[in-house]
PDB file of C-alpha atoms and ligand atoms in Angstrom:
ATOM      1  CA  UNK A 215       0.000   0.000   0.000  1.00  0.00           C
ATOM      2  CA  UNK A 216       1.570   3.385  -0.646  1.00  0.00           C
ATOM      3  CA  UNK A 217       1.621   5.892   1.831  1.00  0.00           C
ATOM      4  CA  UNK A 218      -0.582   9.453   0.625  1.00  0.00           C
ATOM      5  CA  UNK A 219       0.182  12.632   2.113  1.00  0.00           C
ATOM      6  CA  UNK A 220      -2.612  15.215   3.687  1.00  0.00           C
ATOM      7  CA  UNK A 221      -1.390  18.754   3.535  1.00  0.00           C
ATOM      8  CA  UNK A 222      -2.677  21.068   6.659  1.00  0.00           C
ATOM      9  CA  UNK A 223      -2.395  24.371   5.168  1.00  0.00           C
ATOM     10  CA  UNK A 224      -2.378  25.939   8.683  1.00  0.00           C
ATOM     11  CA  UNK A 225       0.437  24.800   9.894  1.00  0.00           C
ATOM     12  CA  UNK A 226       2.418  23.053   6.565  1.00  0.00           C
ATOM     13  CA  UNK A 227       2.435  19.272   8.092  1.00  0.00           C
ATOM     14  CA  UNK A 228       2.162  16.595   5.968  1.00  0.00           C
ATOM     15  CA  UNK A 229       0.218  14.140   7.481  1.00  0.00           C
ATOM     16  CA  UNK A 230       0.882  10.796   6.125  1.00  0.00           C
ATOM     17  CA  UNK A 231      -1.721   7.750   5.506  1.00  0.00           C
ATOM     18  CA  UNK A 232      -1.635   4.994   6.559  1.00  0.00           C
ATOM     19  CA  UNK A 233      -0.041   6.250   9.810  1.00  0.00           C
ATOM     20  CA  UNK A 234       3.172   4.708  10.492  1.00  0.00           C
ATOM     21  CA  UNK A 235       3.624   2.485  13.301  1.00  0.00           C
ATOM     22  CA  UNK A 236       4.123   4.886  16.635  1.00  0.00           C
ATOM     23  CA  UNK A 237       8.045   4.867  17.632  1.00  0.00           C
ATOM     24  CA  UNK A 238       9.046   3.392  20.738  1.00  0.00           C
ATOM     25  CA  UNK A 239      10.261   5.763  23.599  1.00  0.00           C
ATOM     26  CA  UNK A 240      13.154   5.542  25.885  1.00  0.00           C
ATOM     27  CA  UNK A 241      10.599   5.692  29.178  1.00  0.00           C
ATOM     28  CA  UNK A 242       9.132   3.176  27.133  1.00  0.00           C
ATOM     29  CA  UNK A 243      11.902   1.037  27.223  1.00  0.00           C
ATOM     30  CA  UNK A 244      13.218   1.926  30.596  1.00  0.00           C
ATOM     31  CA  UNK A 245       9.297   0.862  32.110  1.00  0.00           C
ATOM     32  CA  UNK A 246       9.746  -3.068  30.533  1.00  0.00           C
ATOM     33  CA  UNK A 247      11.303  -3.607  33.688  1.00  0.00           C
ATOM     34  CA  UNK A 248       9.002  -3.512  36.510  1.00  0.00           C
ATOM     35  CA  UNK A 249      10.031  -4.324  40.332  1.00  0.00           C
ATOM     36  CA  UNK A 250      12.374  -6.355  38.520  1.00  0.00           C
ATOM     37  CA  UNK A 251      10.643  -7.773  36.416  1.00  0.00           C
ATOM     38  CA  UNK A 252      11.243  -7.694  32.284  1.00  0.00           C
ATOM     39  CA  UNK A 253       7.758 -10.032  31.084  1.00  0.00           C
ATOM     40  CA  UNK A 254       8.781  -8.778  27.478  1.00  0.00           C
ATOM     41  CA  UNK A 255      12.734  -8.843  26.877  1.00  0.00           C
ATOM     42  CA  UNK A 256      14.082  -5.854  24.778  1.00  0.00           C
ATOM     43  CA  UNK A 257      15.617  -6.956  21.530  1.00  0.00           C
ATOM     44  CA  UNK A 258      18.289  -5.078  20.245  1.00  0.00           C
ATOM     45  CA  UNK A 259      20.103  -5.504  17.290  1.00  0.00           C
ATOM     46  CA  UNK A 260      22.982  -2.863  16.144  1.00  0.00           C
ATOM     47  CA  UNK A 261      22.375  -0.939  12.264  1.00  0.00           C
ATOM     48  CA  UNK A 262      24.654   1.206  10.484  1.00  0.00           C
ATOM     49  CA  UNK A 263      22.788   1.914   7.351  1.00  0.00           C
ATOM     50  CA  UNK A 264      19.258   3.098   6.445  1.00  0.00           C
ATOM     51  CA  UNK A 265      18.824  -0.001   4.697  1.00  0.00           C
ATOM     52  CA  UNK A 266      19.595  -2.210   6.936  1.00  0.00           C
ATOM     53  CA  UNK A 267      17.580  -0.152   9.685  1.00  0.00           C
ATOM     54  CA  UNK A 268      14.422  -0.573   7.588  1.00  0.00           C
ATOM     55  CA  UNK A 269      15.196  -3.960   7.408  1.00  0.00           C
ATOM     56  CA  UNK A 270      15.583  -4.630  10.871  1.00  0.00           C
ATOM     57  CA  UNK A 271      12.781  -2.576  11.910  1.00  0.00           C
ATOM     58  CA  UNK A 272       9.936  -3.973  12.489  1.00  0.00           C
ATOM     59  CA  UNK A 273      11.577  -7.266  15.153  1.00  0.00           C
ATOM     60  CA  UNK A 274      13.290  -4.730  17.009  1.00  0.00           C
ATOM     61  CA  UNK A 275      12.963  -2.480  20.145  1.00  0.00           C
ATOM     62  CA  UNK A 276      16.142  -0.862  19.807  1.00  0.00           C
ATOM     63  CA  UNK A 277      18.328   0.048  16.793  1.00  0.00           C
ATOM     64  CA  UNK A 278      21.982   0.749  18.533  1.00  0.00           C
ATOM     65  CA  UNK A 279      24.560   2.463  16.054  1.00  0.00           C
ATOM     66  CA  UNK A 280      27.333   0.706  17.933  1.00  0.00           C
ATOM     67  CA  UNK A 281      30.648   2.452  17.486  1.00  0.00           C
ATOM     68  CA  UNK A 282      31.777  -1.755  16.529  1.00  0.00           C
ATOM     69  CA  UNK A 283      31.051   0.392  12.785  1.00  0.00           C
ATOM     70  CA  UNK A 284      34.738   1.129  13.386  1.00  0.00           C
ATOM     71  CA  UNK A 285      35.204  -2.416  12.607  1.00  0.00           C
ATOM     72  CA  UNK A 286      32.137  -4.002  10.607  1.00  0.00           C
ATOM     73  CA  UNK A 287      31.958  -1.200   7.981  1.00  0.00           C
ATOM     74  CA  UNK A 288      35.439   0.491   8.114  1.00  0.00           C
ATOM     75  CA  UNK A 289      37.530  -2.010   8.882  1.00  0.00           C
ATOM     76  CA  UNK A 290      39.710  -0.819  11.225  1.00  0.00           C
ATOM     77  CA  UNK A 291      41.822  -2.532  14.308  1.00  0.00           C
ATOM     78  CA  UNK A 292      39.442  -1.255  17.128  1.00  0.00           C
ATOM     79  CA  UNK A 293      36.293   1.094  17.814  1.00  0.00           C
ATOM     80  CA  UNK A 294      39.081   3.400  19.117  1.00  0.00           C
ATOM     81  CA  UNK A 295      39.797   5.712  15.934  1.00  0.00           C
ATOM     82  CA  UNK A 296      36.065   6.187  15.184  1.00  0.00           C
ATOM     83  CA  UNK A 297      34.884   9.740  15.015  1.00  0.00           C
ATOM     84  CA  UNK A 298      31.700  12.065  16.275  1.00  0.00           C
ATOM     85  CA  UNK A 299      31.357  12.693  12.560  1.00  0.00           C
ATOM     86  CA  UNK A 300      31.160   8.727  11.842  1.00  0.00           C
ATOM     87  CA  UNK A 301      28.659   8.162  14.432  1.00  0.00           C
ATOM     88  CA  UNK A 302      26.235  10.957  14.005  1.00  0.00           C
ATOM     89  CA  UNK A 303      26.244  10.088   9.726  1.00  0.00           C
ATOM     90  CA  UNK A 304      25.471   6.109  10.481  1.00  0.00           C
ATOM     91  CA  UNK A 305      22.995   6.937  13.155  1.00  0.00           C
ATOM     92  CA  UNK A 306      21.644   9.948  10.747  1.00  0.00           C
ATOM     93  CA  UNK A 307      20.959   7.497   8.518  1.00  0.00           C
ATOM     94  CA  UNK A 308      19.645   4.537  10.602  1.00  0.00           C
ATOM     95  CA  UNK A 309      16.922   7.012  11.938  1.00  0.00           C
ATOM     96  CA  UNK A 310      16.051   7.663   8.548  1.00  0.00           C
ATOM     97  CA  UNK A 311      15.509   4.187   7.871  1.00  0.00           C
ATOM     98  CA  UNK A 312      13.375   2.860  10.691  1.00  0.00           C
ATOM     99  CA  UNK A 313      10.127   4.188  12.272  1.00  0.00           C
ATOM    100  CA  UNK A 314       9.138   1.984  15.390  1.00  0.00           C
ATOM    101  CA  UNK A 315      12.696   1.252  17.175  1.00  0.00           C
ATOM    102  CA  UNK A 316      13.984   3.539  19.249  1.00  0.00           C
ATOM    103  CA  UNK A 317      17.616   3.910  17.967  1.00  0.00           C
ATOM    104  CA  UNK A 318      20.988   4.707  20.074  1.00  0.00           C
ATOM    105  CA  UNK A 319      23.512   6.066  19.165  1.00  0.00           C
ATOM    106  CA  UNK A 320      27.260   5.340  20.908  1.00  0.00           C
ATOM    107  CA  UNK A 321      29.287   7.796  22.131  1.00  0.00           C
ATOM    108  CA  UNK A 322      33.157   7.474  20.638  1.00  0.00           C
ATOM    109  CA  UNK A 323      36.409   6.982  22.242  1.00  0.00           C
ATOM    110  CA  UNK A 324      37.531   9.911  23.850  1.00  0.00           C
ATOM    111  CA  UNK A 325      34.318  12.328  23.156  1.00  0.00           C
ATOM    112  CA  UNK A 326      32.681  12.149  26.562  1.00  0.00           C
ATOM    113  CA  UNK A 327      35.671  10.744  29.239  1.00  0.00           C
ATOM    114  CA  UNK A 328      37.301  14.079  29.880  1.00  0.00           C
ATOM    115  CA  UNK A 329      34.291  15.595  31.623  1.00  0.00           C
ATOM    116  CA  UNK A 330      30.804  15.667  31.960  1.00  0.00           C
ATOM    117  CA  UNK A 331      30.772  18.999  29.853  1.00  0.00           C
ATOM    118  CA  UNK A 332      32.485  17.580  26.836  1.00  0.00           C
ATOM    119  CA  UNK A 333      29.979  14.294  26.606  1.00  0.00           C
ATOM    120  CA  UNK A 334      27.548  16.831  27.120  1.00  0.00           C
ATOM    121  CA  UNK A 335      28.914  18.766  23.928  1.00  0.00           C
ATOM    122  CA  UNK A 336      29.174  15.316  21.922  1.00  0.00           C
ATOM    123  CA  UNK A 337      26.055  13.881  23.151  1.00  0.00           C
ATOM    124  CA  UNK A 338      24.223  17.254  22.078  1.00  0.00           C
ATOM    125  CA  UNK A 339      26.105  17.408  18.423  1.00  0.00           C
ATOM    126  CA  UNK A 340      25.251  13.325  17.940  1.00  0.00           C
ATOM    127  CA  UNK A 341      21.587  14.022  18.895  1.00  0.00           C
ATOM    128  CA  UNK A 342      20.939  17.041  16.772  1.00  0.00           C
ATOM    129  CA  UNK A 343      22.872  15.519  14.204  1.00  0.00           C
ATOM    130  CA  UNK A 344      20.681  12.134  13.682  1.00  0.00           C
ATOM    131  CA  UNK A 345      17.266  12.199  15.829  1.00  0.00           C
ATOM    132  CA  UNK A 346      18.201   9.242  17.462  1.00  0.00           C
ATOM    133  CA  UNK A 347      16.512   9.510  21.064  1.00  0.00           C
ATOM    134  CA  UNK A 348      19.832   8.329  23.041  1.00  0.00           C
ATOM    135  CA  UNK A 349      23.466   7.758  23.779  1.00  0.00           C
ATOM    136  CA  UNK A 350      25.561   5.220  24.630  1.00  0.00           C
ATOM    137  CA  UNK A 351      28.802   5.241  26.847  1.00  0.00           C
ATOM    138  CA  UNK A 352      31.197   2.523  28.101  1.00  0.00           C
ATOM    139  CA  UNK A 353      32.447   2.829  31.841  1.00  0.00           C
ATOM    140  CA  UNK A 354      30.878   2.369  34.995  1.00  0.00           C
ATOM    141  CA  UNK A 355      31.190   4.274  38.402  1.00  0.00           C
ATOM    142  CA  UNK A 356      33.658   6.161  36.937  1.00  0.00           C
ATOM    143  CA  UNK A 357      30.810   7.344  34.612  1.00  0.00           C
ATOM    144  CA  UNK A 358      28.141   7.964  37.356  1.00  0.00           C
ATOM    145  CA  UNK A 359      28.565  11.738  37.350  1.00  0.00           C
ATOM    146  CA  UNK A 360      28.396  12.224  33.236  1.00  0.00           C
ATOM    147  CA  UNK A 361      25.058  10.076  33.125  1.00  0.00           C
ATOM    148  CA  UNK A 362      23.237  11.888  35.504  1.00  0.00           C
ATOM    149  CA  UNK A 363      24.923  15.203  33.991  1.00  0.00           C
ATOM    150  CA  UNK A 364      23.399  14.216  30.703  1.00  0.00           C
ATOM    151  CA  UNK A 365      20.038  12.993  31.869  1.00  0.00           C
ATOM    152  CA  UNK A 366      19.007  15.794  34.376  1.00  0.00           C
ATOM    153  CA  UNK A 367      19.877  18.219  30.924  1.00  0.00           C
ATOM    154  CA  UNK A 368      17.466  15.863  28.497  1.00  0.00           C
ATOM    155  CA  UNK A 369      20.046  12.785  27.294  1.00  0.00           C
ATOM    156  CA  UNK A 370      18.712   9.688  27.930  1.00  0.00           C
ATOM    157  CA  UNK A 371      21.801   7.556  28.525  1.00  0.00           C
ATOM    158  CA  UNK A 372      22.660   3.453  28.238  1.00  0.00           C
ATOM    159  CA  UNK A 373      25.467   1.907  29.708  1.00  0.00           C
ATOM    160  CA  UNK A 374      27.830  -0.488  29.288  1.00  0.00           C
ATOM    161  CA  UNK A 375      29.877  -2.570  31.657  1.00  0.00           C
ATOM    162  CA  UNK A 376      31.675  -5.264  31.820  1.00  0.00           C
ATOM    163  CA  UNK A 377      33.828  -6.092  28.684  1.00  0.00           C
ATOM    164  CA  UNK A 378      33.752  -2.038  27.311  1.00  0.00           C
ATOM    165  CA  UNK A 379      36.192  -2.866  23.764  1.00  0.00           C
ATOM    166  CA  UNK A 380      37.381   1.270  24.254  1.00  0.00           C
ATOM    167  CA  UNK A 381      39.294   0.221  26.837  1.00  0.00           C
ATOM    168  CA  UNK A 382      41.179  -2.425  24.826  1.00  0.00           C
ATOM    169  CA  UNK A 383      44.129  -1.077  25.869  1.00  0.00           C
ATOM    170  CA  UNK A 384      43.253  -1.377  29.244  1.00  0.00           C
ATOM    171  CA  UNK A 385      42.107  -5.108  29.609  1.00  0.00           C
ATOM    172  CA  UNK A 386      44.571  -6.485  27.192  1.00  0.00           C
ATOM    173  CA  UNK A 387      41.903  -7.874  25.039  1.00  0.00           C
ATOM    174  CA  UNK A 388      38.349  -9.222  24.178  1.00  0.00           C
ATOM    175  CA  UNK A 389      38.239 -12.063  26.743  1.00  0.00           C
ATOM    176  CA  UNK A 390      35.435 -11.980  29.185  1.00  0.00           C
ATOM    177  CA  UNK A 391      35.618 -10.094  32.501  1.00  0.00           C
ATOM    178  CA  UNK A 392      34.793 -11.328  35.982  1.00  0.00           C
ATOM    179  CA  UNK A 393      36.859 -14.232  36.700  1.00  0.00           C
ATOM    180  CA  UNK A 394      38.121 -12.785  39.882  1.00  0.00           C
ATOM    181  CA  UNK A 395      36.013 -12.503  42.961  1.00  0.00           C
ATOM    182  CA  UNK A 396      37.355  -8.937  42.829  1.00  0.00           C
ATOM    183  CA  UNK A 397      36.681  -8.207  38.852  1.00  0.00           C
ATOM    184  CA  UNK A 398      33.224  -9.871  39.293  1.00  0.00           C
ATOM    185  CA  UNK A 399      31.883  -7.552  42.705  1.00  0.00           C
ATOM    186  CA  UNK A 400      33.400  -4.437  40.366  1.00  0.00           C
ATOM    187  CA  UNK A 401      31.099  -4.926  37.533  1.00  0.00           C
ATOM    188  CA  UNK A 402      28.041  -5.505  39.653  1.00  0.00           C
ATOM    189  CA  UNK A 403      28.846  -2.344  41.111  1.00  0.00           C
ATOM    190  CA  UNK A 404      29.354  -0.437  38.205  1.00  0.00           C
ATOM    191  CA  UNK A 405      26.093  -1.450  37.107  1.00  0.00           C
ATOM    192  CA  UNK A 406      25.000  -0.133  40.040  1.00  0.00           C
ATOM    193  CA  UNK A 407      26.238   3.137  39.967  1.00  0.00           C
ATOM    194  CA  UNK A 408      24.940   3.465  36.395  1.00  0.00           C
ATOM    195  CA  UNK A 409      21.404   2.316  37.409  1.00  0.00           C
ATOM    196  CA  UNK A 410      21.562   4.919  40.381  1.00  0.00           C
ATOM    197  CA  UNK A 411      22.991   7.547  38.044  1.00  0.00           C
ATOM    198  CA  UNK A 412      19.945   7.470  35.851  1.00  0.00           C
ATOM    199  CA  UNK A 413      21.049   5.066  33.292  1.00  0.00           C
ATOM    200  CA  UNK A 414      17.864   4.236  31.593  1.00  0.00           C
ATOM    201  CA  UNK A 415      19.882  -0.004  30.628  1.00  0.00           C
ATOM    202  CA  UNK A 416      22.640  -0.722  30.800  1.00  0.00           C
ATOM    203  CA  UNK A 417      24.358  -3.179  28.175  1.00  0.00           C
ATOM    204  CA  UNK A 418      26.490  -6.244  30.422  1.00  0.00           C
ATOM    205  CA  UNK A 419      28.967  -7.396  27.783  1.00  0.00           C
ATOM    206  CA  UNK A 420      31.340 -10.333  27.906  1.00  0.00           C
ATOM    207  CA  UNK A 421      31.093 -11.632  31.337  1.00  0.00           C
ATOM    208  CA  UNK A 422      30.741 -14.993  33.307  1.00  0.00           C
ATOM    209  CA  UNK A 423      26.737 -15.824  33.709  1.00  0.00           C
ATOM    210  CA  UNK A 424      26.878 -15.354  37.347  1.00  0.00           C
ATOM    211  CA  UNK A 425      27.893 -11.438  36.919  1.00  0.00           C
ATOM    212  CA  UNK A 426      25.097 -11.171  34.096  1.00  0.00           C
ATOM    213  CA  UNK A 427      22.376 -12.354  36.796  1.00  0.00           C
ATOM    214  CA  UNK A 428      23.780 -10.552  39.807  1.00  0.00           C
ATOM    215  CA  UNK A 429      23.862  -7.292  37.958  1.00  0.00           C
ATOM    216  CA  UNK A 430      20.552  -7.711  36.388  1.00  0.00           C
ATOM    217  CA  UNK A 431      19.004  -8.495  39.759  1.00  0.00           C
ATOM    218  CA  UNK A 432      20.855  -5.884  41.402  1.00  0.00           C
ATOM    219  CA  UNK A 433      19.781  -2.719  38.915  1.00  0.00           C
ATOM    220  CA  UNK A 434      16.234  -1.356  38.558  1.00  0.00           C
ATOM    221  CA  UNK A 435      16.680  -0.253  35.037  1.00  0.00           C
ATOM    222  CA  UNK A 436      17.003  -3.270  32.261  1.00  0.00           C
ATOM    223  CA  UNK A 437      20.018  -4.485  31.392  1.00  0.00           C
ATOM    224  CA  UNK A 438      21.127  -6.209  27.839  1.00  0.00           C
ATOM    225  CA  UNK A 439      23.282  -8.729  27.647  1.00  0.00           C
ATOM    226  CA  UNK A 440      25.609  -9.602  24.812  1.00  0.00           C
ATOM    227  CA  UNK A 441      27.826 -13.305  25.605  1.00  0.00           C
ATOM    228  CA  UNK A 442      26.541 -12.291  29.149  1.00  0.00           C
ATOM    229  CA  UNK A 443      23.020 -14.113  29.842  1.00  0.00           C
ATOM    230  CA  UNK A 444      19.215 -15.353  28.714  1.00  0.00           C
ATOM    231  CA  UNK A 445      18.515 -13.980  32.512  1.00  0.00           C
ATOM    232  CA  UNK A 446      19.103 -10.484  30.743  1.00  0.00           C
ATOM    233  CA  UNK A 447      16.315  -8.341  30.625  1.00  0.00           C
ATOM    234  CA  UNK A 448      17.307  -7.881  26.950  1.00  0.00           C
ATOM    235  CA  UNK A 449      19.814  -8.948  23.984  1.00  0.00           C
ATOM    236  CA  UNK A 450      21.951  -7.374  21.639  1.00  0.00           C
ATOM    237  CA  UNK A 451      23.889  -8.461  18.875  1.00  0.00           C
ATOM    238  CA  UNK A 452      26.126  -7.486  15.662  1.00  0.00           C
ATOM    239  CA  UNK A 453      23.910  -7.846  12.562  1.00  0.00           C
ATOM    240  CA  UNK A 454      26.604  -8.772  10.988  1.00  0.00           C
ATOM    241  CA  UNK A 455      27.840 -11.412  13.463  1.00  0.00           C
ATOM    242  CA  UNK A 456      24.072 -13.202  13.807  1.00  0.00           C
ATOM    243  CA  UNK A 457      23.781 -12.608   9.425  1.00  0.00           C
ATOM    244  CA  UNK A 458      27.449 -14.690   9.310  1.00  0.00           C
ATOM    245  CA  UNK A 459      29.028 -11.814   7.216  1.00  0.00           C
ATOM    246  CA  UNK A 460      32.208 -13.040   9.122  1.00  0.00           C
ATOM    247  CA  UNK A 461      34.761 -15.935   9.100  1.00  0.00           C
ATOM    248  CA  UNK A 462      35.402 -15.161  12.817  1.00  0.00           C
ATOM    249  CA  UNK A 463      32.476 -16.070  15.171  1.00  0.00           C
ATOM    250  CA  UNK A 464      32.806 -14.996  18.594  1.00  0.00           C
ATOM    251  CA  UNK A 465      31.533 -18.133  21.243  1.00  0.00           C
ATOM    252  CA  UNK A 466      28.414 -15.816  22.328  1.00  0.00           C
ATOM    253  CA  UNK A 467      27.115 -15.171  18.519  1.00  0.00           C
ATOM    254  CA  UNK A 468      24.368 -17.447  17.256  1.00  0.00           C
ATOM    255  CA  UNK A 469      24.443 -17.195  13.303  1.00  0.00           C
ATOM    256  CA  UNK A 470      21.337 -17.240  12.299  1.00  0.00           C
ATOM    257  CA  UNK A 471      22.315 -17.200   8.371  1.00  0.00           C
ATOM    258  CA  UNK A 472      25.142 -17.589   6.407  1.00  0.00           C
ATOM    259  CA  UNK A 473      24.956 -14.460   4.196  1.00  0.00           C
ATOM    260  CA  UNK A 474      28.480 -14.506   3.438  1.00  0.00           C
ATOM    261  CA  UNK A 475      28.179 -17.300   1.270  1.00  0.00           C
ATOM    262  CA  UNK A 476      25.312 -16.161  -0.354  1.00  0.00           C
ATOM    263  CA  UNK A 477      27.220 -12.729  -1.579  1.00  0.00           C
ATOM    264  CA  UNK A 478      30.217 -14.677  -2.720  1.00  0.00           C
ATOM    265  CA  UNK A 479      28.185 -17.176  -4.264  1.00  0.00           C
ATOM    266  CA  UNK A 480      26.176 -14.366  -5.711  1.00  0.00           C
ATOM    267  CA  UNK A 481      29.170 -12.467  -7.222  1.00  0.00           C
ATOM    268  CA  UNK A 482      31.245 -16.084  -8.718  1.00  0.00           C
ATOM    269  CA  UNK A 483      27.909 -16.447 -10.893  1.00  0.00           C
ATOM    270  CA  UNK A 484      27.996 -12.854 -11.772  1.00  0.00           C
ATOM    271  CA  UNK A 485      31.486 -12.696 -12.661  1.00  0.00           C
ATOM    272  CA  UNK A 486      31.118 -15.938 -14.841  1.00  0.00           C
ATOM    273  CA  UNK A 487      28.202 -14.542 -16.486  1.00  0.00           C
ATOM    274  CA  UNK A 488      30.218 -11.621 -17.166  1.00  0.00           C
ATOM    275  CA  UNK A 489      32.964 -13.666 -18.814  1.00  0.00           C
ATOM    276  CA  UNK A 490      30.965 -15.586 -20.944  1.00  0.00           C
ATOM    277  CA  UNK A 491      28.640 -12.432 -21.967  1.00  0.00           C
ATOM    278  CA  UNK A 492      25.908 -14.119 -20.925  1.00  0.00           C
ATOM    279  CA  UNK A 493      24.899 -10.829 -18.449  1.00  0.00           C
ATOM    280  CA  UNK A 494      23.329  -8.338 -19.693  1.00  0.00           C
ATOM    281  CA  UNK A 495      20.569 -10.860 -21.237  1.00  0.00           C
ATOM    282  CA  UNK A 496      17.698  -9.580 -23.174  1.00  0.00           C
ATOM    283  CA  UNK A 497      15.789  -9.085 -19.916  1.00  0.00           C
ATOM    284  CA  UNK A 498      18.343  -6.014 -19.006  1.00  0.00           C
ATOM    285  CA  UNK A 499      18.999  -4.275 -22.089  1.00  0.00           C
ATOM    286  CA  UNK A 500      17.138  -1.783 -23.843  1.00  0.00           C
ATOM    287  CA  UNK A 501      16.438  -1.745 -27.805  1.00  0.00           C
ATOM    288  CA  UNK A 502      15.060   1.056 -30.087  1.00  0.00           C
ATOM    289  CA  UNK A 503      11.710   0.938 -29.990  1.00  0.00           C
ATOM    290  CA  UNK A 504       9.237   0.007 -33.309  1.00  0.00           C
TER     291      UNK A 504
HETATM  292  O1  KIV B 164      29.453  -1.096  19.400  1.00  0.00           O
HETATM  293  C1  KIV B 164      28.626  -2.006  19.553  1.00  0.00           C
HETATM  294  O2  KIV B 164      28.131  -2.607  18.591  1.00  0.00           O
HETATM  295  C2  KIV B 164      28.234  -2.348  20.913  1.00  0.00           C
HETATM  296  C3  KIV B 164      27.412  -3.564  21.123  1.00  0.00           C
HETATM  297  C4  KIV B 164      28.115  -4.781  20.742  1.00  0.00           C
HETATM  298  C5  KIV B 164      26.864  -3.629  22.512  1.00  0.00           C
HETATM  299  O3  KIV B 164      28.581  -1.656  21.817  1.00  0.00           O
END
């Protein structure tokens, strides 16, 4: 069905019809998880184009334009060289391809750590810049003060804890956190902090189950696990890791295609068709007409 338009010549809107499906709201979000209880998990799935955010759409809660575009689309070493100016184009784009999802947009490396001022700066430009509803930052107590800076000034913010890949340096590495007794009653309490701080999730990334659930119990707001636990009160993957664009597969990805193969299979039979001149066919080429 295509979508008409209804011009209000008082006030210049264009109302469309049919009306498109009502976008979801952070509070929205934030109120899935009720005296601790999530009865409808939050999917979350990460987009970096505007096709691939009308795509997702419709089986999605949350669109996050993770700043793992550093890797997946630009293919560089880390998420730390990715810029504002990346982030606010993808997410740009992603909220011009979706209409239901609320979409997130992450905050890069070294944009927001210096002070609660400068993520406030970032946070305003990525916001303005793209119409997504809210930002994402890695770090946890150390973060406390910029999250509430940002939400008391009209930035809904997510966290993330856990295994935060800016801080590569840092840890070392990708493995999961928590494995000490020490490492494990720090992440918990991160969350915490977050969750006290106004966080309205927080993401719990690459950590033994037993930190997933503690934290999750332990926060009001809902948090989202990726290779962290089904006791999340949500999920969040890489497209491209659940699609199988990768050779790689991390242990916490579930592919749920193989769409790698299907583009190199796709291109073999277009490059032999191109060989043998057997593309462009009839079907694709134009002749003078009668
Ligand atoms: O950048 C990203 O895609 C993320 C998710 C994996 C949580 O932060």
């Amino acid at each position: 069905m295509s979508t008409t338009f209804q011009l209000d010549t008082s006030t210049s809107r264009a109302t469309p019809t049919p009306a498109p499906m009502k976008r979801l709201t952070v509070p929205k979000i934030r109120a899935r998880k009720q005296d601790g209880v999530t009865a409808e998990p939050i999917v979350m799935l990460t987009a970096y184009t505007a096709r691939q955010a009308q795509l997702l759409d419709a089986a999605c809660d949350l669109l996050l334009v993770g700043d793992s575009l550093g890797q997946v689309i630009y293919g560089l070493p880390s998420t730390i060289p990715v810029t504002l100016e990346m982030m606010a184009n993808h997410a740009a784009a992603v909220v011009r391809g979706s209409y239901h999802a609320a979409v997130i947009v992450d905050m890069p490396f070294g944009s927001y750590e210096q002070s609660p001022q400068q993520a406030f700066e970032s946070a305003a430009y990525l916001l303005k810049a793209s119409g997504a509803a809210a930002v994402k930052l890695e770090g946890g107590a150390a973060m406390a003060e910029t999250v509430s800076f940002l939400n008391t000034r009209g930035i809904p913010v997510m966290g993330h804890v856990g295994l935060t890949p800016q801080a590569v340096n840092v840890l070392g590495g990708y493995m999961a956190r928590g494995r000490s007794e020490a490492e494990a009653d720090k992440i918990v309490s991160d969350a915490v902090a977050l969750d006290e701080a106004g966080a309205f999730a927080v993401v719990v990334e690459g950590v033994v189950e037993p930190i997933a659930i503690a934290a999750t119990r332990a926060v009001s707001c809902p948090t989202i696990g990726i290779g962290a636990s089904a006791h999340c009160d949500g999920q969040v993957l890489v497209t491209e890791d659940m699609l199988g664009m990768f050779e790689r597969v991390p242990r916490f990805v579930k592919r749920y295609e193989d769409i790698a193969s299907t583009i190199q299979g796709a291109a073999e039979k277009y490059a032999e068709e191109v060989r043998t001149r057997a593309f462009p066919g009839p079907d694709q080429t134009y002749q003078p007409r009668d």
